[in-house]
C-alpha positions as MATLAB code, in Angstrom:
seq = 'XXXXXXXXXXXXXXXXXXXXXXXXXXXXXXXXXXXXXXXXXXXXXXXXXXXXXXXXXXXXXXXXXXXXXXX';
ca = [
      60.544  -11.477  -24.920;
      60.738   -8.055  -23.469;
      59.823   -5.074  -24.704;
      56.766   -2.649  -25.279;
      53.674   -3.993  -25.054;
      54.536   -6.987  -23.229;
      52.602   -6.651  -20.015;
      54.515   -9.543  -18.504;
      57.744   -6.927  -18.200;
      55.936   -5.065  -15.877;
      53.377   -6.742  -13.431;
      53.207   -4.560  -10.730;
      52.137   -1.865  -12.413;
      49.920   -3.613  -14.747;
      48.390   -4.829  -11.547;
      47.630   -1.434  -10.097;
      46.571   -0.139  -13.171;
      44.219   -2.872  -13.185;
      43.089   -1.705  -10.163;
      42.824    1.951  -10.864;
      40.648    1.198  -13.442;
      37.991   -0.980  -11.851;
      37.779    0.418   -8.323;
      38.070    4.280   -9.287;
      37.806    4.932  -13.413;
      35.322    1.996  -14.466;
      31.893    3.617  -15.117;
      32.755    7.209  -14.383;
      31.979   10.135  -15.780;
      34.023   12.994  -14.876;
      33.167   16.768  -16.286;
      36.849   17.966  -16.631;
      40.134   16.682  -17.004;
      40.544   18.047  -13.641;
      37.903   16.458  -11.848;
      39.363   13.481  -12.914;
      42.683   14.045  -11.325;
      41.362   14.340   -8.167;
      39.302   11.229   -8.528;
      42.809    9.352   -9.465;
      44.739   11.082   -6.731;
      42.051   10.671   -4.041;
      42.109    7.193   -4.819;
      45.737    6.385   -4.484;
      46.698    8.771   -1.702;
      43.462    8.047    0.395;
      42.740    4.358   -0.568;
      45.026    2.809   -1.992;
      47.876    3.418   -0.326;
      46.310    3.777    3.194;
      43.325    1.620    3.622;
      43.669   -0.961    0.691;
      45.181   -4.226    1.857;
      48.696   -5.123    1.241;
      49.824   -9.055    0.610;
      53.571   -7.685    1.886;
      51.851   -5.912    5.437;
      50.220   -9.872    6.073;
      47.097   -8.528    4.396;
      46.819   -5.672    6.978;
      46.266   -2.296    5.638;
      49.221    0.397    5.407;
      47.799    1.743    8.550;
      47.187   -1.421   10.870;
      50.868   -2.637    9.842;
      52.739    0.522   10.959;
      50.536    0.891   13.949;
      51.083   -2.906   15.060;
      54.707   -1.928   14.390;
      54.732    1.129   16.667;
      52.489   -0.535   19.451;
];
């Protein structure tokens, strides 16, 4: 049942990846490998992992969840 290619295995990342693809990649043209690195990093360090929201924060962003947790 397991093994390469078998999407199933690995979910989480599959999802993300998913992701990655339609909210940053999907219809882009980037002029250098570069430029396309910073697209992909800008994405996951700026809104993925900051603004997007989270089923495990309650839905809140990364953000509102650590601030309700500090407040």
């Amino acid at each position: 049942m397991s093994g390469k290619g078998n999407c199933y295995d690995n979910a989480c990342m599959e999802s993300f990846f998913h992701s990655l693809k339609v909210e940053a990649i999907h219809g882009e043209r980037y002029a250098t490998r570069q430029e396309m690195r910073e697209a992909v990093f800008e994405y996951i360090e700026v809104e993925y992992n900051r603004t997007r929201l989270h089923s495990a924060n309650g839905y809140l962003s990364p953000e509102s969840y650590e601030a309700s947790k500090v407040a």
